[in-house]
XYZ file of C-alpha atoms in Angstrom:
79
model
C 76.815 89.648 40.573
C 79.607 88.608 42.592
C 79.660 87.200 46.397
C 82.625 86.654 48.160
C 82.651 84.514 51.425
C 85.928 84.093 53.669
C 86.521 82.158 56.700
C 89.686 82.555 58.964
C 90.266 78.832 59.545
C 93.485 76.517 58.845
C 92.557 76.655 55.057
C 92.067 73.617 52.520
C 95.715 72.214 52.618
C 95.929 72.020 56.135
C 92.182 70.631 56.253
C 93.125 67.962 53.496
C 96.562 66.796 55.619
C 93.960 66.000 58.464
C 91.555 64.472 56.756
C 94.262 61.939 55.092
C 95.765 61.277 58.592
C 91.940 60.357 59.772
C 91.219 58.460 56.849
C 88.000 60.636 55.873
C 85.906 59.721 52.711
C 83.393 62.552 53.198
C 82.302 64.048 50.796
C 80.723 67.547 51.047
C 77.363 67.975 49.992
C 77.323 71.517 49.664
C 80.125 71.564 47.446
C 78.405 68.749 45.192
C 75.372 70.869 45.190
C 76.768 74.233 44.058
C 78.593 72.613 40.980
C 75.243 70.787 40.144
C 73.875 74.183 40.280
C 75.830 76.388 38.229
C 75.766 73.409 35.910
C 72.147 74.000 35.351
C 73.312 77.928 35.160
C 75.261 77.914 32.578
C 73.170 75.417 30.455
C 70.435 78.062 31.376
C 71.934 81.319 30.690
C 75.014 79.943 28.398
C 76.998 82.530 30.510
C 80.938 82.244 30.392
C 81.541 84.623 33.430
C 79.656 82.106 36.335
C 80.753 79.667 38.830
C 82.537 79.365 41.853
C 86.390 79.762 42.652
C 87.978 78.455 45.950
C 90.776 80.504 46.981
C 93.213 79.506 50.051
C 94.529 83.053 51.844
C 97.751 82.137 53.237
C 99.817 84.618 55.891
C 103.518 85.954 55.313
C 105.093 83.022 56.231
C 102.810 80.882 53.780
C 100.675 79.570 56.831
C 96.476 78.932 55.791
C 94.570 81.325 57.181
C 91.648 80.849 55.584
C 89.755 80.403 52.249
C 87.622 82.404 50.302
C 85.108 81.418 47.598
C 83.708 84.020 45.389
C 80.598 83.037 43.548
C 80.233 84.962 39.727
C 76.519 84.557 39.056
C 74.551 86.224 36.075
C 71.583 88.369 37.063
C 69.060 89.774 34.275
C 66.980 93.296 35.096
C 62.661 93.024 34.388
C 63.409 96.325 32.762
């Protein structure tokens, strides 16, 4: 199975030049947990197609508009 989320914000590069000039050490939580997940996933299921992929969408002129992150994750059928 295969979810894709996108948001229309100023993407990761543009979110990363900000957080330098601020001096942020945060670290995301979320993004901790879903690796720590598909970790257990793919020791679980010994899948090769899982995990998560961050993708910046950028505009003609190369400007971020965004980012999407498409989860793969392995599904099995009771039948």
């Amino acid at each position: 199975m295969q979810c894709n989320i996108e948001d229309n914000g100023i993407g990761r590069t543009k979110a990363e030049e900000i957080k330098t000039r601020q001096n942020a050490n945060h670290k995301s939580f979320a993004t901790q947990s879903t690796k720590a997940r598909f970790d257990l996933l793919q020791k679980q299921f010994g899948e090769q197609n899982l995990g998560v992929e961050y993708i910046d969408m950028y505009d003609y002129d190369k400007i971020g508009i965004g980012t999407r992150v498409s989860l793969t994750i392995p599904y099995k059928t009771l039948y």
